[in-house]
Amino acid sequence: MKLVRYGEPGREKPGLIDAEGRIRDLSAHVPDIAGAVLEPEGLAAVAALDPSSLPVVDGTPRFGPCVAGTGKFICIGLNYSDHAAETGATVPPEPIIFMKATSAITGPNDAIEIPRGSTKTDWEVELGVVIGKTAKYVSEDDAMDHVAGYCLINDVSERAFQIEHHGQWTKGKSADTFGPIGPWLATRDEIADPQKLAMWLEVNGHRFQNGTSATMVYGVRFLVSYLSRFMSLRPGDIISTGTPPGVGMGQKPQLYLKAGDVITLGIEGLGEQRQVCVDAA
């Protein structure tokens, strides 16, 4: 299934994408794409519905974030060896973990705000993993049982805030609008192998990132198990798994986003996003 949330910010309704690509309204059956709906029983109940029996949503409504009620937005740094090389870093012996504030979450096609004082706002196409069943000390063999599905993420980053200011990476990752997710949550059965997905990103029509999740150093199964050693993972939590090469920081000379720039990105099976950059008010 491809599950969506559509409508105005803060007033999104749950839906699914049918075989013809139309949005079908789920609001008579589930309150939101969140919490218990993401658990195995909740997803099974939605899967049992006949999409043709659900109302078709007219027009082209805004896509909201494809998951609601996210408690943790966990990111993995330098998780592609070729991306680590372009930034001058080495692949870490264990995953680098940092948090992105959940207030950064926005819809896949909403505007990206360039923060006040920013000089190095950057882009990162990433595979997102959405937790559907609480995970605590889970083995790699059992890890995928705790995954509800996958989504497309742009892990927008302000590199000066992230690297040149003192402290941890979180402050360079958490500005409002720095976490577009969606357009849809593809349930686990939709993606045969999350380690074989083509992914790309363009700015103003120029393709900068053209990679594959096959070059991920630490894969989805390992990451879910690894993270569950240090914190419980709960339904709606998101893991953003890192980016392939081609970010602005890796260009020669370096290139960063400015108001008016248009970003488009996509991952095989997970749809596309389009964002216009604007200056923060």
PDB file of C-alpha atoms in Angstrom:
ATOM      1  CA  MET A   1       0.000   0.000   0.000  1.00  0.00           C
ATOM      2  CA  LYS A   2       0.910   3.622  -0.513  1.00  0.00           C
ATOM      3  CA  LEU A   3      -0.484   5.592   2.432  1.00  0.00           C
ATOM      4  CA  VAL A   4      -0.766   9.369   2.356  1.00  0.00           C
ATOM      5  CA  ARG A   5      -1.927  12.330   4.358  1.00  0.00           C
ATOM      6  CA  TYR A   6      -3.520  15.113   2.334  1.00  0.00           C
ATOM      7  CA  GLY A   7      -4.975  18.552   2.936  1.00  0.00           C
ATOM      8  CA  GLU A   8      -4.006  21.826   4.532  1.00  0.00           C
ATOM      9  CA  PRO A   9      -1.204  21.927   7.116  1.00  0.00           C
ATOM     10  CA  GLY A  10      -2.474  20.732  10.478  1.00  0.00           C
ATOM     11  CA  ARG A  11      -5.731  19.483   8.957  1.00  0.00           C
ATOM     12  CA  GLU A  12      -4.508  16.534   6.912  1.00  0.00           C
ATOM     13  CA  LYS A  13      -6.702  13.495   6.331  1.00  0.00           C
ATOM     14  CA  PRO A  14      -5.536   9.895   5.871  1.00  0.00           C
ATOM     15  CA  GLY A  15      -5.692   8.280   2.471  1.00  0.00           C
ATOM     16  CA  LEU A  16      -4.175   5.735   0.147  1.00  0.00           C
ATOM     17  CA  ILE A  17      -3.107   5.748  -3.480  1.00  0.00           C
ATOM     18  CA  ASP A  18      -5.092   3.314  -5.601  1.00  0.00           C
ATOM     19  CA  ALA A  19      -3.889   1.346  -8.632  1.00  0.00           C
ATOM     20  CA  GLU A  20      -4.786   4.264 -10.943  1.00  0.00           C
ATOM     21  CA  GLY A  21      -2.789   6.749  -8.870  1.00  0.00           C
ATOM     22  CA  ARG A  22      -5.838   8.435  -7.311  1.00  0.00           C
ATOM     23  CA  ILE A  23      -6.121   9.385  -3.654  1.00  0.00           C
ATOM     24  CA  ARG A  24      -8.804   7.430  -1.773  1.00  0.00           C
ATOM     25  CA  ASP A  25     -10.087   8.804   1.517  1.00  0.00           C
ATOM     26  CA  LEU A  26      -9.474   6.613   4.578  1.00  0.00           C
ATOM     27  CA  SER A  27     -10.876   8.944   7.216  1.00  0.00           C
ATOM     28  CA  ALA A  28     -13.983   6.782   7.797  1.00  0.00           C
ATOM     29  CA  HIS A  29     -11.735   3.890   8.799  1.00  0.00           C
ATOM     30  CA  VAL A  30      -8.647   5.333  10.548  1.00  0.00           C
ATOM     31  CA  PRO A  31      -8.052   8.596  12.423  1.00  0.00           C
ATOM     32  CA  ASP A  32      -4.628   9.228  10.865  1.00  0.00           C
ATOM     33  CA  ILE A  33      -1.521   7.522   9.490  1.00  0.00           C
ATOM     34  CA  ALA A  34       0.000   7.280  12.942  1.00  0.00           C
ATOM     35  CA  GLY A  35       0.331   5.199  16.084  1.00  0.00           C
ATOM     36  CA  ALA A  36      -1.638   1.955  16.127  1.00  0.00           C
ATOM     37  CA  VAL A  37      -2.501   2.287  12.440  1.00  0.00           C
ATOM     38  CA  LEU A  38       1.195   1.670  11.677  1.00  0.00           C
ATOM     39  CA  GLU A  39       1.347  -1.497  13.761  1.00  0.00           C
ATOM     40  CA  PRO A  40       1.018  -4.831  11.933  1.00  0.00           C
ATOM     41  CA  GLU A  41      -2.626  -5.261  12.936  1.00  0.00           C
ATOM     42  CA  GLY A  42      -3.474  -1.715  11.906  1.00  0.00           C
ATOM     43  CA  LEU A  43      -1.850  -2.050   8.500  1.00  0.00           C
ATOM     44  CA  ALA A  44      -3.529  -5.427   7.975  1.00  0.00           C
ATOM     45  CA  ALA A  45      -6.929  -3.855   8.659  1.00  0.00           C
ATOM     46  CA  VAL A  46      -6.306  -1.131   6.079  1.00  0.00           C
ATOM     47  CA  ALA A  47      -4.983  -3.670   3.562  1.00  0.00           C
ATOM     48  CA  ALA A  48      -8.207  -5.659   3.949  1.00  0.00           C
ATOM     49  CA  LEU A  49     -10.270  -2.719   2.664  1.00  0.00           C
ATOM     50  CA  ASP A  50     -11.365  -2.656  -0.966  1.00  0.00           C
ATOM     51  CA  PRO A  51      -9.846   0.564  -2.376  1.00  0.00           C
ATOM     52  CA  SER A  52     -12.706   0.862  -4.878  1.00  0.00           C
ATOM     53  CA  SER A  53     -15.115   1.208  -1.943  1.00  0.00           C
ATOM     54  CA  LEU A  54     -13.335   4.297  -0.639  1.00  0.00           C
ATOM     55  CA  PRO A  55     -14.273   7.818  -1.774  1.00  0.00           C
ATOM     56  CA  VAL A  56     -12.066   9.311  -4.484  1.00  0.00           C
ATOM     57  CA  VAL A  57     -10.499  12.626  -3.454  1.00  0.00           C
ATOM     58  CA  ASP A  58     -11.182  15.257  -6.099  1.00  0.00           C
ATOM     59  CA  GLY A  59      -8.593  17.628  -7.475  1.00  0.00           C
ATOM     60  CA  THR A  60      -4.927  17.749  -6.528  1.00  0.00           C
ATOM     61  CA  PRO A  61      -4.779  18.420  -2.793  1.00  0.00           C
ATOM     62  CA  ARG A  62      -1.540  19.147  -0.992  1.00  0.00           C
ATOM     63  CA  PHE A  63       0.363  16.137   0.300  1.00  0.00           C
ATOM     64  CA  GLY A  64       1.199  16.500   3.966  1.00  0.00           C
ATOM     65  CA  PRO A  65       3.931  14.573   5.802  1.00  0.00           C
ATOM     66  CA  CYS A  66       3.096  10.925   5.153  1.00  0.00           C
ATOM     67  CA  VAL A  67       3.298  10.009   8.855  1.00  0.00           C
ATOM     68  CA  ALA A  68       1.873  11.846  11.865  1.00  0.00           C
ATOM     69  CA  GLY A  69       2.800  11.708  15.533  1.00  0.00           C
ATOM     70  CA  THR A  70       6.503  11.083  14.993  1.00  0.00           C
ATOM     71  CA  GLY A  71       8.226  10.939  18.358  1.00  0.00           C
ATOM     72  CA  LYS A  72      11.806  10.601  17.115  1.00  0.00           C
ATOM     73  CA  PHE A  73      13.424  11.664  13.850  1.00  0.00           C
ATOM     74  CA  ILE A  74      16.724   9.793  13.912  1.00  0.00           C
ATOM     75  CA  CYS A  75      19.385  10.402  11.269  1.00  0.00           C
ATOM     76  CA  ILE A  76      22.464   8.433  10.269  1.00  0.00           C
ATOM     77  CA  GLY A  77      25.542  10.396   9.167  1.00  0.00           C
ATOM     78  CA  LEU A  78      28.178   9.419   6.601  1.00  0.00           C
ATOM     79  CA  ASN A  79      26.396   6.180   5.759  1.00  0.00           C
ATOM     80  CA  TYR A  80      27.496   6.066   2.110  1.00  0.00           C
ATOM     81  CA  SER A  81      31.206   5.513   1.539  1.00  0.00           C
ATOM     82  CA  ASP A  82      31.256   7.685  -1.588  1.00  0.00           C
ATOM     83  CA  HIS A  83      29.500  10.540   0.225  1.00  0.00           C
ATOM     84  CA  ALA A  84      31.973  10.304   3.115  1.00  0.00           C
ATOM     85  CA  ALA A  85      34.815  10.580   0.607  1.00  0.00           C
ATOM     86  CA  GLU A  86      33.382  13.709  -1.050  1.00  0.00           C
ATOM     87  CA  THR A  87      33.149  15.465   2.330  1.00  0.00           C
ATOM     88  CA  GLY A  88      36.698  14.469   3.286  1.00  0.00           C
ATOM     89  CA  ALA A  89      35.524  12.178   6.080  1.00  0.00           C
ATOM     90  CA  THR A  90      36.153   8.500   6.697  1.00  0.00           C
ATOM     91  CA  VAL A  91      33.460   5.884   7.125  1.00  0.00           C
ATOM     92  CA  PRO A  92      32.892   5.526  10.892  1.00  0.00           C
ATOM     93  CA  PRO A  93      33.401   2.136  12.572  1.00  0.00           C
ATOM     94  CA  GLU A  94      29.849   2.434  13.951  1.00  0.00           C
ATOM     95  CA  PRO A  95      26.899   4.488  12.664  1.00  0.00           C
ATOM     96  CA  ILE A  96      26.896   8.195  13.469  1.00  0.00           C
ATOM     97  CA  ILE A  97      23.552   9.001  15.088  1.00  0.00           C
ATOM     98  CA  PHE A  98      22.005  12.440  15.440  1.00  0.00           C
ATOM     99  CA  MET A  99      18.495  13.779  15.829  1.00  0.00           C
ATOM    100  CA  LYS A 100      16.517  16.110  13.628  1.00  0.00           C
ATOM    101  CA  ALA A 101      13.814  18.035  15.509  1.00  0.00           C
ATOM    102  CA  THR A 102      10.314  16.785  14.684  1.00  0.00           C
ATOM    103  CA  SER A 103       9.282  20.432  14.215  1.00  0.00           C
ATOM    104  CA  ALA A 104      11.345  20.311  10.999  1.00  0.00           C
ATOM    105  CA  ILE A 105       8.889  17.859   9.434  1.00  0.00           C
ATOM    106  CA  THR A 106       6.892  19.227   6.531  1.00  0.00           C
ATOM    107  CA  GLY A 107       5.078  18.068   3.428  1.00  0.00           C
ATOM    108  CA  PRO A 108       7.033  16.801   0.427  1.00  0.00           C
ATOM    109  CA  ASN A 109       6.230  19.777  -1.781  1.00  0.00           C
ATOM    110  CA  ASP A 110       6.120  22.544   0.824  1.00  0.00           C
ATOM    111  CA  ALA A 111       8.568  25.442   0.587  1.00  0.00           C
ATOM    112  CA  ILE A 112      11.986  25.136   2.232  1.00  0.00           C
ATOM    113  CA  GLU A 113      12.923  28.126   4.347  1.00  0.00           C
ATOM    114  CA  ILE A 114      16.528  29.312   4.201  1.00  0.00           C
ATOM    115  CA  PRO A 115      17.217  30.164   7.881  1.00  0.00           C
ATOM    116  CA  ARG A 116      18.191  33.624   8.996  1.00  0.00           C
ATOM    117  CA  GLY A 117      21.969  33.952   8.868  1.00  0.00           C
ATOM    118  CA  SER A 118      22.367  30.882   6.668  1.00  0.00           C
ATOM    119  CA  THR A 119      25.156  30.782   4.116  1.00  0.00           C
ATOM    120  CA  LYS A 120      25.386  27.025   3.523  1.00  0.00           C
ATOM    121  CA  THR A 121      21.951  25.403   3.262  1.00  0.00           C
ATOM    122  CA  ASP A 122      22.389  22.042   1.530  1.00  0.00           C
ATOM    123  CA  TRP A 123      20.348  19.129   0.178  1.00  0.00           C
ATOM    124  CA  GLU A 124      20.390  15.364   0.838  1.00  0.00           C
ATOM    125  CA  VAL A 125      18.102  12.765  -0.733  1.00  0.00           C
ATOM    126  CA  GLU A 126      17.592   9.951   1.784  1.00  0.00           C
ATOM    127  CA  LEU A 127      15.683   6.719   2.304  1.00  0.00           C
ATOM    128  CA  GLY A 128      13.415   6.972   5.335  1.00  0.00           C
ATOM    129  CA  VAL A 129      12.432   3.968   7.436  1.00  0.00           C
ATOM    130  CA  VAL A 130       9.177   4.244   9.399  1.00  0.00           C
ATOM    131  CA  ILE A 131       8.806   2.102  12.514  1.00  0.00           C
ATOM    132  CA  GLY A 132       5.548   0.184  12.884  1.00  0.00           C
ATOM    133  CA  LYS A 133       6.163  -1.989  15.946  1.00  0.00           C
ATOM    134  CA  THR A 134       8.040  -1.095  19.117  1.00  0.00           C
ATOM    135  CA  ALA A 135      11.657  -2.259  18.879  1.00  0.00           C
ATOM    136  CA  LYS A 136      13.874  -2.703  21.915  1.00  0.00           C
ATOM    137  CA  TYR A 137      16.964  -4.920  21.812  1.00  0.00           C
ATOM    138  CA  VAL A 138      15.841  -6.587  18.613  1.00  0.00           C
ATOM    139  CA  SER A 139      18.108  -8.854  16.599  1.00  0.00           C
ATOM    140  CA  GLU A 140      18.979  -8.245  12.970  1.00  0.00           C
ATOM    141  CA  ASP A 141      16.976 -11.365  12.091  1.00  0.00           C
ATOM    142  CA  ASP A 142      13.840  -9.836  13.632  1.00  0.00           C
ATOM    143  CA  ALA A 143      14.485  -6.188  12.747  1.00  0.00           C
ATOM    144  CA  MET A 144      12.344  -6.000   9.618  1.00  0.00           C
ATOM    145  CA  ASP A 145       9.287  -7.173  11.547  1.00  0.00           C
ATOM    146  CA  HIS A 146       9.385  -3.768  13.251  1.00  0.00           C
ATOM    147  CA  VAL A 147       9.349  -1.724  10.029  1.00  0.00           C
ATOM    148  CA  ALA A 148       6.024  -0.368   8.765  1.00  0.00           C
ATOM    149  CA  GLY A 149       7.491   0.898   5.510  1.00  0.00           C
ATOM    150  CA  TYR A 150       9.600   3.469   3.730  1.00  0.00           C
ATOM    151  CA  CYS A 151       9.412   7.059   2.544  1.00  0.00           C
ATOM    152  CA  LEU A 152      11.390   9.676   0.656  1.00  0.00           C
ATOM    153  CA  ILE A 153      13.195  12.317   2.751  1.00  0.00           C
ATOM    154  CA  ASN A 154      15.144  15.467   1.941  1.00  0.00           C
ATOM    155  CA  ASP A 155      17.512  15.836   4.911  1.00  0.00           C
ATOM    156  CA  VAL A 156      18.025  19.575   4.444  1.00  0.00           C
ATOM    157  CA  SER A 157      21.141  20.765   6.301  1.00  0.00           C
ATOM    158  CA  GLU A 158      22.801  24.075   7.133  1.00  0.00           C
ATOM    159  CA  ARG A 159      26.495  23.174   6.968  1.00  0.00           C
ATOM    160  CA  ALA A 160      27.858  26.227   8.789  1.00  0.00           C
ATOM    161  CA  PHE A 161      25.476  25.632  11.686  1.00  0.00           C
ATOM    162  CA  GLN A 162      26.254  21.903  11.563  1.00  0.00           C
ATOM    163  CA  ILE A 163      30.050  21.951  11.303  1.00  0.00           C
ATOM    164  CA  GLU A 164      31.518  25.403  11.894  1.00  0.00           C
ATOM    165  CA  HIS A 165      29.562  26.230  15.033  1.00  0.00           C
ATOM    166  CA  HIS A 166      30.457  24.379  18.202  1.00  0.00           C
ATOM    167  CA  GLY A 167      28.367  21.470  19.400  1.00  0.00           C
ATOM    168  CA  GLN A 168      26.475  18.641  17.764  1.00  0.00           C
ATOM    169  CA  TRP A 169      25.034  18.351  14.261  1.00  0.00           C
ATOM    170  CA  THR A 170      21.411  18.693  15.386  1.00  0.00           C
ATOM    171  CA  LYS A 171      21.325  22.497  15.169  1.00  0.00           C
ATOM    172  CA  GLY A 172      22.353  22.354  11.511  1.00  0.00           C
ATOM    173  CA  LYS A 173      19.593  19.859  10.729  1.00  0.00           C
ATOM    174  CA  SER A 174      16.528  21.076  12.598  1.00  0.00           C
ATOM    175  CA  ALA A 175      15.339  24.385  11.157  1.00  0.00           C
ATOM    176  CA  ASP A 176      11.653  24.592  10.314  1.00  0.00           C
ATOM    177  CA  THR A 177      10.961  22.901   6.930  1.00  0.00           C
ATOM    178  CA  PHE A 178      14.270  20.967   6.995  1.00  0.00           C
ATOM    179  CA  GLY A 179      12.466  17.591   7.020  1.00  0.00           C
ATOM    180  CA  PRO A 180      10.197  17.079   3.998  1.00  0.00           C
ATOM    181  CA  ILE A 181       8.815  13.519   4.069  1.00  0.00           C
ATOM    182  CA  GLY A 182       6.592  11.728   1.586  1.00  0.00           C
ATOM    183  CA  PRO A 183       4.627  11.922  -0.654  1.00  0.00           C
ATOM    184  CA  TRP A 184       3.636   8.481   0.586  1.00  0.00           C
ATOM    185  CA  LEU A 185       4.545   5.778   3.029  1.00  0.00           C
ATOM    186  CA  ALA A 186       5.139   2.614   1.028  1.00  0.00           C
ATOM    187  CA  THR A 187       4.420  -0.351   3.261  1.00  0.00           C
ATOM    188  CA  ARG A 188       7.154  -2.940   3.577  1.00  0.00           C
ATOM    189  CA  ASP A 189       5.573  -5.307   1.063  1.00  0.00           C
ATOM    190  CA  GLU A 190       5.795  -2.612  -1.637  1.00  0.00           C
ATOM    191  CA  ILE A 191       9.607  -2.569  -1.582  1.00  0.00           C
ATOM    192  CA  ALA A 192      11.234  -5.903  -2.382  1.00  0.00           C
ATOM    193  CA  ASP A 193      14.701  -4.831  -1.222  1.00  0.00           C
ATOM    194  CA  PRO A 194      15.393  -1.447   0.412  1.00  0.00           C
ATOM    195  CA  GLN A 195      19.090  -1.893  -0.419  1.00  0.00           C
ATOM    196  CA  LYS A 196      18.489  -1.789  -4.184  1.00  0.00           C
ATOM    197  CA  LEU A 197      16.712   1.525  -4.745  1.00  0.00           C
ATOM    198  CA  ALA A 198      17.767   4.173  -7.250  1.00  0.00           C
ATOM    199  CA  MET A 199      17.762   7.699  -5.788  1.00  0.00           C
ATOM    200  CA  TRP A 200      18.368  11.127  -7.290  1.00  0.00           C
ATOM    201  CA  LEU A 201      18.159  14.860  -6.624  1.00  0.00           C
ATOM    202  CA  GLU A 202      18.218  17.912  -8.896  1.00  0.00           C
ATOM    203  CA  VAL A 203      18.533  21.643  -8.193  1.00  0.00           C
ATOM    204  CA  ASN A 204      17.157  23.963 -10.874  1.00  0.00           C
ATOM    205  CA  GLY A 205      17.043  21.044 -13.295  1.00  0.00           C
ATOM    206  CA  HIS A 206      20.668  19.971 -12.823  1.00  0.00           C
ATOM    207  CA  ARG A 207      21.164  16.480 -11.419  1.00  0.00           C
ATOM    208  CA  PHE A 208      23.615  16.526  -8.516  1.00  0.00           C
ATOM    209  CA  GLN A 209      22.796  13.231  -6.799  1.00  0.00           C
ATOM    210  CA  ASN A 210      22.350  10.027  -8.770  1.00  0.00           C
ATOM    211  CA  GLY A 211      22.956   7.077  -6.468  1.00  0.00           C
ATOM    212  CA  THR A 212      21.590   3.875  -5.052  1.00  0.00           C
ATOM    213  CA  SER A 213      20.861   2.538  -1.611  1.00  0.00           C
ATOM    214  CA  ALA A 214      23.066  -0.435  -2.571  1.00  0.00           C
ATOM    215  CA  THR A 215      26.121   1.622  -1.507  1.00  0.00           C
ATOM    216  CA  MET A 216      24.761   2.197   1.995  1.00  0.00           C
ATOM    217  CA  VAL A 217      27.400   1.128   4.551  1.00  0.00           C
ATOM    218  CA  TYR A 218      24.988   0.152   7.313  1.00  0.00           C
ATOM    219  CA  GLY A 219      21.759  -1.281   5.911  1.00  0.00           C
ATOM    220  CA  VAL A 220      18.196  -0.971   7.147  1.00  0.00           C
ATOM    221  CA  ARG A 221      18.147  -4.292   8.983  1.00  0.00           C
ATOM    222  CA  PHE A 222      21.351  -3.480  10.859  1.00  0.00           C
ATOM    223  CA  LEU A 223      20.294   0.087  11.687  1.00  0.00           C
ATOM    224  CA  VAL A 224      16.971  -0.908  13.243  1.00  0.00           C
ATOM    225  CA  SER A 225      18.703  -3.512  15.405  1.00  0.00           C
ATOM    226  CA  TYR A 226      21.604  -1.194  16.267  1.00  0.00           C
ATOM    227  CA  LEU A 227      19.430   1.770  17.261  1.00  0.00           C
ATOM    228  CA  SER A 228      17.197  -0.454  19.389  1.00  0.00           C
ATOM    229  CA  ARG A 229      20.180  -1.098  21.668  1.00  0.00           C
ATOM    230  CA  PHE A 230      20.272   2.555  22.680  1.00  0.00           C
ATOM    231  CA  MET A 231      16.613   3.621  22.613  1.00  0.00           C
ATOM    232  CA  SER A 232      13.226   2.064  22.058  1.00  0.00           C
ATOM    233  CA  LEU A 233      11.837   2.664  18.589  1.00  0.00           C
ATOM    234  CA  ARG A 234       8.093   3.235  18.476  1.00  0.00           C
ATOM    235  CA  PRO A 235       5.417   3.372  15.780  1.00  0.00           C
ATOM    236  CA  GLY A 236       5.802   6.556  13.758  1.00  0.00           C
ATOM    237  CA  ASP A 237       9.491   7.049  14.548  1.00  0.00           C
ATOM    238  CA  ILE A 238      11.546   7.782  11.434  1.00  0.00           C
ATOM    239  CA  ILE A 239      15.098   6.743  10.620  1.00  0.00           C
ATOM    240  CA  SER A 240      16.742   8.780   7.845  1.00  0.00           C
ATOM    241  CA  THR A 241      19.485   6.502   6.583  1.00  0.00           C
ATOM    242  CA  GLY A 242      22.044   8.774   4.929  1.00  0.00           C
ATOM    243  CA  THR A 243      22.722  10.182   1.475  1.00  0.00           C
ATOM    244  CA  PRO A 244      24.762   9.268  -1.607  1.00  0.00           C
ATOM    245  CA  PRO A 245      27.343  11.682  -3.049  1.00  0.00           C
ATOM    246  CA  GLY A 246      26.474  14.911  -4.826  1.00  0.00           C
ATOM    247  CA  VAL A 247      25.575  17.263  -1.981  1.00  0.00           C
ATOM    248  CA  GLY A 248      26.350  20.955  -2.305  1.00  0.00           C
ATOM    249  CA  MET A 249      29.201  20.758   0.191  1.00  0.00           C
ATOM    250  CA  GLY A 250      30.926  18.223  -2.067  1.00  0.00           C
ATOM    251  CA  GLN A 251      30.872  20.390  -5.199  1.00  0.00           C
ATOM    252  CA  LYS A 252      33.987  22.136  -6.464  1.00  0.00           C
ATOM    253  CA  PRO A 253      33.439  24.961  -5.757  1.00  0.00           C
ATOM    254  CA  GLN A 254      30.863  24.329  -3.067  1.00  0.00           C
ATOM    255  CA  LEU A 255      27.293  25.257  -3.973  1.00  0.00           C
ATOM    256  CA  TYR A 256      24.460  26.051  -1.597  1.00  0.00           C
ATOM    257  CA  LEU A 257      20.762  26.828  -1.798  1.00  0.00           C
ATOM    258  CA  LYS A 258      19.258  30.310  -2.073  1.00  0.00           C
ATOM    259  CA  ALA A 259      15.770  31.735  -2.307  1.00  0.00           C
ATOM    260  CA  GLY A 260      14.181  30.893  -5.640  1.00  0.00           C
ATOM    261  CA  ASP A 261      16.019  27.593  -6.128  1.00  0.00           C
ATOM    262  CA  VAL A 262      13.860  24.588  -6.989  1.00  0.00           C
ATOM    263  CA  ILE A 263      14.749  21.132  -5.646  1.00  0.00           C
ATOM    264  CA  THR A 264      13.309  17.932  -7.107  1.00  0.00           C
ATOM    265  CA  LEU A 265      14.167  14.481  -5.798  1.00  0.00           C
ATOM    266  CA  GLY A 266      12.969  10.914  -5.855  1.00  0.00           C
ATOM    267  CA  ILE A 267      13.577   7.322  -4.840  1.00  0.00           C
ATOM    268  CA  GLU A 268      12.456   4.293  -6.810  1.00  0.00           C
ATOM    269  CA  GLY A 269       9.026   3.220  -5.558  1.00  0.00           C
ATOM    270  CA  LEU A 270       8.733   6.121  -3.119  1.00  0.00           C
ATOM    271  CA  GLY A 271       7.648   8.952  -5.384  1.00  0.00           C
ATOM    272  CA  GLU A 272       9.047  12.413  -5.892  1.00  0.00           C
ATOM    273  CA  GLN A 273       9.253  15.740  -4.073  1.00  0.00           C
ATOM    274  CA  ARG A 274       9.491  19.311  -5.335  1.00  0.00           C
ATOM    275  CA  GLN A 275      10.413  22.234  -3.113  1.00  0.00           C
ATOM    276  CA  VAL A 276      10.938  25.954  -3.775  1.00  0.00           C
ATOM    277  CA  CYS A 277      13.393  27.695  -1.470  1.00  0.00           C
ATOM    278  CA  VAL A 278      12.320  30.915   0.247  1.00  0.00           C
ATOM    279  CA  ASP A 279      13.940  33.161   2.838  1.00  0.00           C
ATOM    280  CA  ALA A 280      12.686  32.566   6.374  1.00  0.00           C
ATOM    281  CA  ALA A 281      10.468  35.376   7.608  1.00  0.00           C
TER     282      ALA A 281
END
